[in-house]
DNA sequence: TCTGAAAGGATTTCACT
DNA sequence: AGTGAAATCCTTTCAGA
């Protein structure tokens, strides 16, 4: 924000926040869509001032935004892996660049052996998957593809339980 | 959610989402507080159906929640480090347990040498800092503390720029 | 499953404290 | 900096297509 977008931050001119501001932030952290009227009740104030405080917190940058947490998998999206073998005259780095331009491509793993490349895809349904795979084949850089649909997955540290 | 909170997920019974649902999700991802009326305009629908669709997306778990992104540093909070030397009869693991019970404590680094322990704190202001440091001293496990206030920091991969 | 309208709330503004 | 009321706007429900 100050020095350039390098991730560093100087200590900001202390925005004086009182207890009410902090409680509003706590409440909004848990439910960004909470109505002002409800927040007002929770902090024993009328809606007017609460609305003004939230405006201020947004203006001075304490509130950076409101985001919705979406479960892509519950959205019916599916994960798939496509194994790719390249044509003899294609370098792996070349295909990687092409793949990165396809929005459904989540990861590109270059493999030592067979296949040459493993691509992780996130698609809406199998039709969509087929279109994406065809698009990859149409680059003319592949001799063979094989697609695997993920049925279940696991990742460490992804327990965002309520 | 299903198998236990172990972070694993089986592929869910495909919730049929259409294009309108996906665009609503995109819009809500960027601004969780966007009014239904505004979303309705964006997807060329009247507010009624949009309201119903959002309800449904929440019910079937595609929308997991709405959160507010708060910049603690802009909130006027400050980071501090406290160096601690222990009394002769205290083990480092013992103090670590005590420190973990203090909510302002963000990290506890046990040091080979002098000091024995380095604690990272997140507090609202210097008064608050003093209270927390005193609380640590009152454990009776420390012979000496020295507190450093962070003026600027940097971390890799924390550029959440707009 | 949408539109359009109506009822019920929520948000914001304003005069006053 | 908060209250209470007024005006505006938003959300939800319901009849009809």
JSON list of N, CA and C in Angstrom, two decimals, chain A residues 74-120:
[
{"chain": "A", "resi": 74, "resn": "UNK", "atom": "N", "xyz": [-18.88, -28.79, -3.25]},
{"chain": "A", "resi": 74, "resn": "UNK", "atom": "CA", "xyz": [-20.32, -28.87, -3.01]},
{"chain": "A", "resi": 74, "resn": "UNK", "atom": "C", "xyz": [-21.08, -28.21, -4.15]},
{"chain": "A", "resi": 75, "resn": "UNK", "atom": "N", "xyz": [-20.39, -27.31, -4.87]},
{"chain": "A", "resi": 75, "resn": "UNK", "atom": "CA", "xyz": [-21.02, -26.65, -6.02]},
{"chain": "A", "resi": 75, "resn": "UNK", "atom": "C", "xyz": [-21.21, -27.62, -7.18]},
{"chain": "A", "resi": 76, "resn": "UNK", "atom": "N", "xyz": [-20.78, -28.86, -6.97]},
{"chain": "A", "resi": 76, "resn": "UNK", "atom": "CA", "xyz": [-20.93, -29.85, -8.02]},
{"chain": "A", "resi": 76, "resn": "UNK", "atom": "C", "xyz": [-19.76, -29.86, -8.96]},
{"chain": "A", "resi": 77, "resn": "UNK", "atom": "N", "xyz": [-18.78, -28.99, -8.70]},
{"chain": "A", "resi": 77, "resn": "UNK", "atom": "CA", "xyz": [-17.57, -29.00, -9.52]},
{"chain": "A", "resi": 77, "resn": "UNK", "atom": "C", "xyz": [-16.81, -30.29, -9.24]},
{"chain": "A", "resi": 78, "resn": "UNK", "atom": "N", "xyz": [-15.99, -30.67, -10.19]},
{"chain": "A", "resi": 78, "resn": "UNK", "atom": "CA", "xyz": [-15.17, -31.84, -9.93]},
{"chain": "A", "resi": 78, "resn": "UNK", "atom": "C", "xyz": [-13.73, -31.63, -10.33]},
{"chain": "A", "resi": 79, "resn": "UNK", "atom": "N", "xyz": [-12.89, -32.36, -9.62]},
{"chain": "A", "resi": 79, "resn": "UNK", "atom": "CA", "xyz": [-11.46, -32.36, -9.89]},
{"chain": "A", "resi": 79, "resn": "UNK", "atom": "C", "xyz": [-11.14, -33.50, -10.83]},
{"chain": "A", "resi": 80, "resn": "UNK", "atom": "N", "xyz": [-10.20, -33.25, -11.73]},
{"chain": "A", "resi": 80, "resn": "UNK", "atom": "CA", "xyz": [-9.75, -34.33, -12.60]},
{"chain": "A", "resi": 80, "resn": "UNK", "atom": "C", "xyz": [-8.26, -34.16, -12.87]},
{"chain": "A", "resi": 81, "resn": "UNK", "atom": "N", "xyz": [-7.62, -35.24, -13.17]},
{"chain": "A", "resi": 81, "resn": "UNK", "atom": "CA", "xyz": [-6.23, -35.18, -13.61]},
{"chain": "A", "resi": 81, "resn": "UNK", "atom": "C", "xyz": [-6.16, -35.68, -15.04]},
{"chain": "A", "resi": 82, "resn": "UNK", "atom": "N", "xyz": [-5.40, -34.99, -15.86]},
{"chain": "A", "resi": 82, "resn": "UNK", "atom": "CA", "xyz": [-5.16, -35.47, -17.21]},
{"chain": "A", "resi": 82, "resn": "UNK", "atom": "C", "xyz": [-3.67, -35.73, -17.40]},
{"chain": "A", "resi": 83, "resn": "UNK", "atom": "N", "xyz": [-3.37, -36.96, -17.75]},
{"chain": "A", "resi": 83, "resn": "UNK", "atom": "CA", "xyz": [-1.99, -37.32, -18.06]},
{"chain": "A", "resi": 83, "resn": "UNK", "atom": "C", "xyz": [-1.75, -37.04, -19.53]},
{"chain": "A", "resi": 84, "resn": "UNK", "atom": "N", "xyz": [-0.64, -36.43, -19.83]},
{"chain": "A", "resi": 84, "resn": "UNK", "atom": "CA", "xyz": [-0.35, -36.06, -21.21]},
{"chain": "A", "resi": 84, "resn": "UNK", "atom": "C", "xyz": [0.99, -36.61, -21.66]},
{"chain": "A", "resi": 85, "resn": "UNK", "atom": "N", "xyz": [1.01, -37.21, -22.84]},
{"chain": "A", "resi": 85, "resn": "UNK", "atom": "CA", "xyz": [2.29, -37.53, -23.47]},
{"chain": "A", "resi": 85, "resn": "UNK", "atom": "C", "xyz": [2.48, -36.56, -24.64]},
{"chain": "A", "resi": 86, "resn": "UNK", "atom": "N", "xyz": [3.66, -36.02, -24.77]},
{"chain": "A", "resi": 86, "resn": "UNK", "atom": "CA", "xyz": [3.92, -34.96, -25.74]},
{"chain": "A", "resi": 86, "resn": "UNK", "atom": "C", "xyz": [4.39, -35.51, -27.08]},
{"chain": "A", "resi": 87, "resn": "UNK", "atom": "N", "xyz": [4.17, -34.71, -28.12]},
{"chain": "A", "resi": 87, "resn": "UNK", "atom": "CA", "xyz": [4.78, -35.05, -29.40]},
{"chain": "A", "resi": 87, "resn": "UNK", "atom": "C", "xyz": [6.30, -34.90, -29.28]},
{"chain": "A", "resi": 88, "resn": "UNK", "atom": "N", "xyz": [7.01, -35.59, -30.13]},
{"chain": "A", "resi": 88, "resn": "UNK", "atom": "CA", "xyz": [8.47, -35.65, -30.01]},
{"chain": "A", "resi": 88, "resn": "UNK", "atom": "C", "xyz": [9.16, -34.30, -30.04]},
{"chain": "A", "resi": 89, "resn": "UNK", "atom": "N", "xyz": [8.57, -33.34, -30.76]},
{"chain": "A", "resi": 89, "resn": "UNK", "atom": "CA", "xyz": [9.26, -32.06, -30.93]},
{"chain": "A", "resi": 89, "resn": "UNK", "atom": "C", "xyz": [8.79, -30.99, -29.95]},
{"chain": "A", "resi": 90, "resn": "UNK", "atom": "N", "xyz": [8.03, -31.39, -28.93]},
{"chain": "A", "resi": 90, "resn": "UNK", "atom": "CA", "xyz": [7.52, -30.41, -27.97]},
{"chain": "A", "resi": 90, "resn": "UNK", "atom": "C", "xyz": [8.32, -30.45, -26.67]},
{"chain": "A", "resi": 91, "resn": "UNK", "atom": "N", "xyz": [8.67, -29.29, -26.18]},
{"chain": "A", "resi": 91, "resn": "UNK", "atom": "CA", "xyz": [9.32, -29.22, -24.87]},
{"chain": "A", "resi": 91, "resn": "UNK", "atom": "C", "xyz": [8.25, -29.05, -23.81]},
{"chain": "A", "resi": 92, "resn": "UNK", "atom": "N", "xyz": [8.52, -29.56, -22.63]},
{"chain": "A", "resi": 92, "resn": "UNK", "atom": "CA", "xyz": [7.51, -29.50, -21.57]},
{"chain": "A", "resi": 92, "resn": "UNK", "atom": "C", "xyz": [7.18, -28.05, -21.20]},
{"chain": "A", "resi": 93, "resn": "UNK", "atom": "N", "xyz": [8.19, -27.20, -21.17]},
{"chain": "A", "resi": 93, "resn": "UNK", "atom": "CA", "xyz": [7.96, -25.79, -20.79]},
{"chain": "A", "resi": 93, "resn": "UNK", "atom": "C", "xyz": [7.01, -25.10, -21.75]},
{"chain": "A", "resi": 94, "resn": "UNK", "atom": "N", "xyz": [7.08, -25.51, -23.00]},
{"chain": "A", "resi": 94, "resn": "UNK", "atom": "CA", "xyz": [6.21, -24.93, -24.04]},
{"chain": "A", "resi": 94, "resn": "UNK", "atom": "C", "xyz": [4.75, -25.25, -23.73]},
{"chain": "A", "resi": 95, "resn": "UNK", "atom": "N", "xyz": [4.46, -26.50, -23.44]},
{"chain": "A", "resi": 95, "resn": "UNK", "atom": "CA", "xyz": [3.09, -26.88, -23.13]},
{"chain": "A", "resi": 95, "resn": "UNK", "atom": "C", "xyz": [2.62, -26.23, -21.85]},
{"chain": "A", "resi": 96, "resn": "UNK", "atom": "N", "xyz": [3.50, -26.13, -20.89]},
{"chain": "A", "resi": 96, "resn": "UNK", "atom": "CA", "xyz": [3.12, -25.53, -19.62]},
{"chain": "A", "resi": 96, "resn": "UNK", "atom": "C", "xyz": [2.57, -24.12, -19.83]},
{"chain": "A", "resi": 97, "resn": "UNK", "atom": "N", "xyz": [3.24, -23.36, -20.67]},
{"chain": "A", "resi": 97, "resn": "UNK", "atom": "CA", "xyz": [2.76, -22.00, -20.95]},
{"chain": "A", "resi": 97, "resn": "UNK", "atom": "C", "xyz": [1.36, -22.01, -21.54]},
{"chain": "A", "resi": 98, "resn": "UNK", "atom": "N", "xyz": [1.13, -22.92, -22.48]},
{"chain": "A", "resi": 98, "resn": "UNK", "atom": "CA", "xyz": [-0.19, -23.03, -23.09]},
{"chain": "A", "resi": 98, "resn": "UNK", "atom": "C", "xyz": [-1.24, -23.39, -22.04]},
{"chain": "A", "resi": 99, "resn": "UNK", "atom": "N", "xyz": [-0.89, -24.33, -21.18]},
{"chain": "A", "resi": 99, "resn": "UNK", "atom": "CA", "xyz": [-1.85, -24.81, -20.18]},
{"chain": "A", "resi": 99, "resn": "UNK", "atom": "C", "xyz": [-2.21, -23.73, -19.18]},
{"chain": "A", "resi": 100, "resn": "UNK", "atom": "N", "xyz": [-1.25, -22.89, -18.86]},
{"chain": "A", "resi": 100, "resn": "UNK", "atom": "CA", "xyz": [-1.50, -21.85, -17.87]},
{"chain": "A", "resi": 100, "resn": "UNK", "atom": "C", "xyz": [-2.51, -20.83, -18.38]},
{"chain": "A", "resi": 101, "resn": "UNK", "atom": "N", "xyz": [-2.70, -20.81, -19.69]},
{"chain": "A", "resi": 101, "resn": "UNK", "atom": "CA", "xyz": [-3.69, -19.90, -20.25]},
{"chain": "A", "resi": 101, "resn": "UNK", "atom": "C", "xyz": [-5.10, -20.46, -20.21]},
{"chain": "A", "resi": 102, "resn": "UNK", "atom": "N", "xyz": [-5.25, -21.68, -19.77]},
{"chain": "A", "resi": 102, "resn": "UNK", "atom": "CA", "xyz": [-6.58, -22.29, -19.70]},
{"chain": "A", "resi": 102, "resn": "UNK", "atom": "C", "xyz": [-7.07, -22.18, -18.26]},
{"chain": "A", "resi": 103, "resn": "UNK", "atom": "N", "xyz": [-8.20, -21.50, -18.06]},
{"chain": "A", "resi": 103, "resn": "UNK", "atom": "CA", "xyz": [-8.59, -21.17, -16.69]},
{"chain": "A", "resi": 103, "resn": "UNK", "atom": "C", "xyz": [-8.96, -22.38, -15.85]},
{"chain": "A", "resi": 104, "resn": "UNK", "atom": "N", "xyz": [-9.37, -23.46, -16.49]},
{"chain": "A", "resi": 104, "resn": "UNK", "atom": "CA", "xyz": [-9.73, -24.65, -15.72]},
{"chain": "A", "resi": 104, "resn": "UNK", "atom": "C", "xyz": [-8.51, -25.39, -15.17]},
{"chain": "A", "resi": 105, "resn": "UNK", "atom": "N", "xyz": [-7.35, -25.05, -15.66]},
{"chain": "A", "resi": 105, "resn": "UNK", "atom": "CA", "xyz": [-6.11, -25.72, -15.22]},
{"chain": "A", "resi": 105, "resn": "UNK", "atom": "C", "xyz": [-5.69, -25.18, -13.86]},
{"chain": "A", "resi": 106, "resn": "UNK", "atom": "N", "xyz": [-5.59, -26.07, -12.89]},
{"chain": "A", "resi": 106, "resn": "UNK", "atom": "CA", "xyz": [-5.22, -25.66, -11.53]},
{"chain": "A", "resi": 106, "resn": "UNK", "atom": "C", "xyz": [-3.73, -25.86, -11.27]},
{"chain": "A", "resi": 107, "resn": "UNK", "atom": "N", "xyz": [-3.19, -26.96, -11.74]},
{"chain": "A", "resi": 107, "resn": "UNK", "atom": "CA", "xyz": [-1.76, -27.25, -11.55]},
{"chain": "A", "resi": 107, "resn": "UNK", "atom": "C", "xyz": [-1.22, -27.94, -12.78]},
{"chain": "A", "resi": 108, "resn": "UNK", "atom": "N", "xyz": [0.06, -27.75, -13.00]},
{"chain": "A", "resi": 108, "resn": "UNK", "atom": "CA", "xyz": [0.75, -28.47, -14.07]},
{"chain": "A", "resi": 108, "resn": "UNK", "atom": "C", "xyz": [1.99, -29.11, -13.46]},
{"chain": "A", "resi": 109, "resn": "UNK", "atom": "N", "xyz": [2.03, -30.43, -13.46]},
{"chain": "A", "resi": 109, "resn": "UNK", "atom": "CA", "xyz": [3.20, -31.13, -12.93]},
{"chain": "A", "resi": 109, "resn": "UNK", "atom": "C", "xyz": [3.96, -31.75, -14.09]},
{"chain": "A", "resi": 110, "resn": "UNK", "atom": "N", "xyz": [5.20, -31.38, -14.22]},
{"chain": "A", "resi": 110, "resn": "UNK", "atom": "CA", "xyz": [6.04, -32.00, -15.24]},
{"chain": "A", "resi": 110, "resn": "UNK", "atom": "C", "xyz": [6.68, -33.24, -14.64]},
{"chain": "A", "resi": 111, "resn": "UNK", "atom": "N", "xyz": [6.58, -34.32, -15.38]},
{"chain": "A", "resi": 111, "resn": "UNK", "atom": "CA", "xyz": [6.95, -35.62, -14.83]},
{"chain": "A", "resi": 111, "resn": "UNK", "atom": "C", "xyz": [8.24, -36.12, -15.44]},
{"chain": "A", "resi": 112, "resn": "UNK", "atom": "N", "xyz": [9.07, -36.75, -14.60]},
{"chain": "A", "resi": 112, "resn": "UNK", "atom": "CA", "xyz": [10.26, -37.43, -15.12]},
{"chain": "A", "resi": 112, "resn": "UNK", "atom": "C", "xyz": [9.83, -38.85, -15.45]},
{"chain": "A", "resi": 113, "resn": "UNK", "atom": "N", "xyz": [9.49, -39.10, -16.70]},
{"chain": "A", "resi": 113, "resn": "UNK", "atom": "CA", "xyz": [9.07, -40.44, -17.09]},
{"chain": "A", "resi": 113, "resn": "UNK", "atom": "C", "xyz": [7.82, -40.40, -17.93]},
{"chain": "A", "resi": 114, "resn": "UNK", "atom": "N", "xyz": [6.95, -41.36, -17.71]},
{"chain": "A", "resi": 114, "resn": "UNK", "atom": "CA", "xyz": [5.74, -41.46, -18.51]},
{"chain": "A", "resi": 114, "resn": "UNK", "atom": "C", "xyz": [4.54, -41.40, -17.58]},
{"chain": "A", "resi": 115, "resn": "UNK", "atom": "N", "xyz": [3.59, -40.49, -17.73]},
{"chain": "A", "resi": 115, "resn": "UNK", "atom": "CA", "xyz": [3.45, -39.50, -18.80]},
{"chain": "A", "resi": 115, "resn": "UNK", "atom": "C", "xyz": [4.46, -38.35, -18.64]},
{"chain": "A", "resi": 116, "resn": "UNK", "atom": "N", "xyz": [4.44, -37.42, -19.59]},
{"chain": "A", "resi": 116, "resn": "UNK", "atom": "CA", "xyz": [5.35, -36.28, -19.52]},
{"chain": "A", "resi": 116, "resn": "UNK", "atom": "C", "xyz": [4.82, -35.19, -18.59]},
{"chain": "A", "resi": 117, "resn": "UNK", "atom": "N", "xyz": [3.50, -35.03, -18.61]},
{"chain": "A", "resi": 117, "resn": "UNK", "atom": "CA", "xyz": [2.89, -33.94, -17.85]},
{"chain": "A", "resi": 117, "resn": "UNK", "atom": "C", "xyz": [1.61, -34.44, -17.19]},
{"chain": "A", "resi": 118, "resn": "UNK", "atom": "N", "xyz": [1.38, -33.97, -15.97]},
{"chain": "A", "resi": 118, "resn": "UNK", "atom": "CA", "xyz": [0.14, -34.26, -15.27]},
{"chain": "A", "resi": 118, "resn": "UNK", "atom": "C", "xyz": [-0.53, -32.92, -14.97]},
{"chain": "A", "resi": 119, "resn": "UNK", "atom": "N", "xyz": [-1.80, -32.80, -15.38]},
{"chain": "A", "resi": 119, "resn": "UNK", "atom": "CA", "xyz": [-2.51, -31.53, -15.21]},
{"chain": "A", "resi": 119, "resn": "UNK", "atom": "C", "xyz": [-3.71, -31.73, -14.29]},
{"chain": "A", "resi": 120, "resn": "UNK", "atom": "N", "xyz": [-3.86, -30.86, -13.30]},
{"chain": "A", "resi": 120, "resn": "UNK", "atom": "CA", "xyz": [-5.04, -30.95, -12.45]},
{"chain": "A", "resi": 120, "resn": "UNK", "atom": "C", "xyz": [-6.06, -29.94, -12.95]}
]
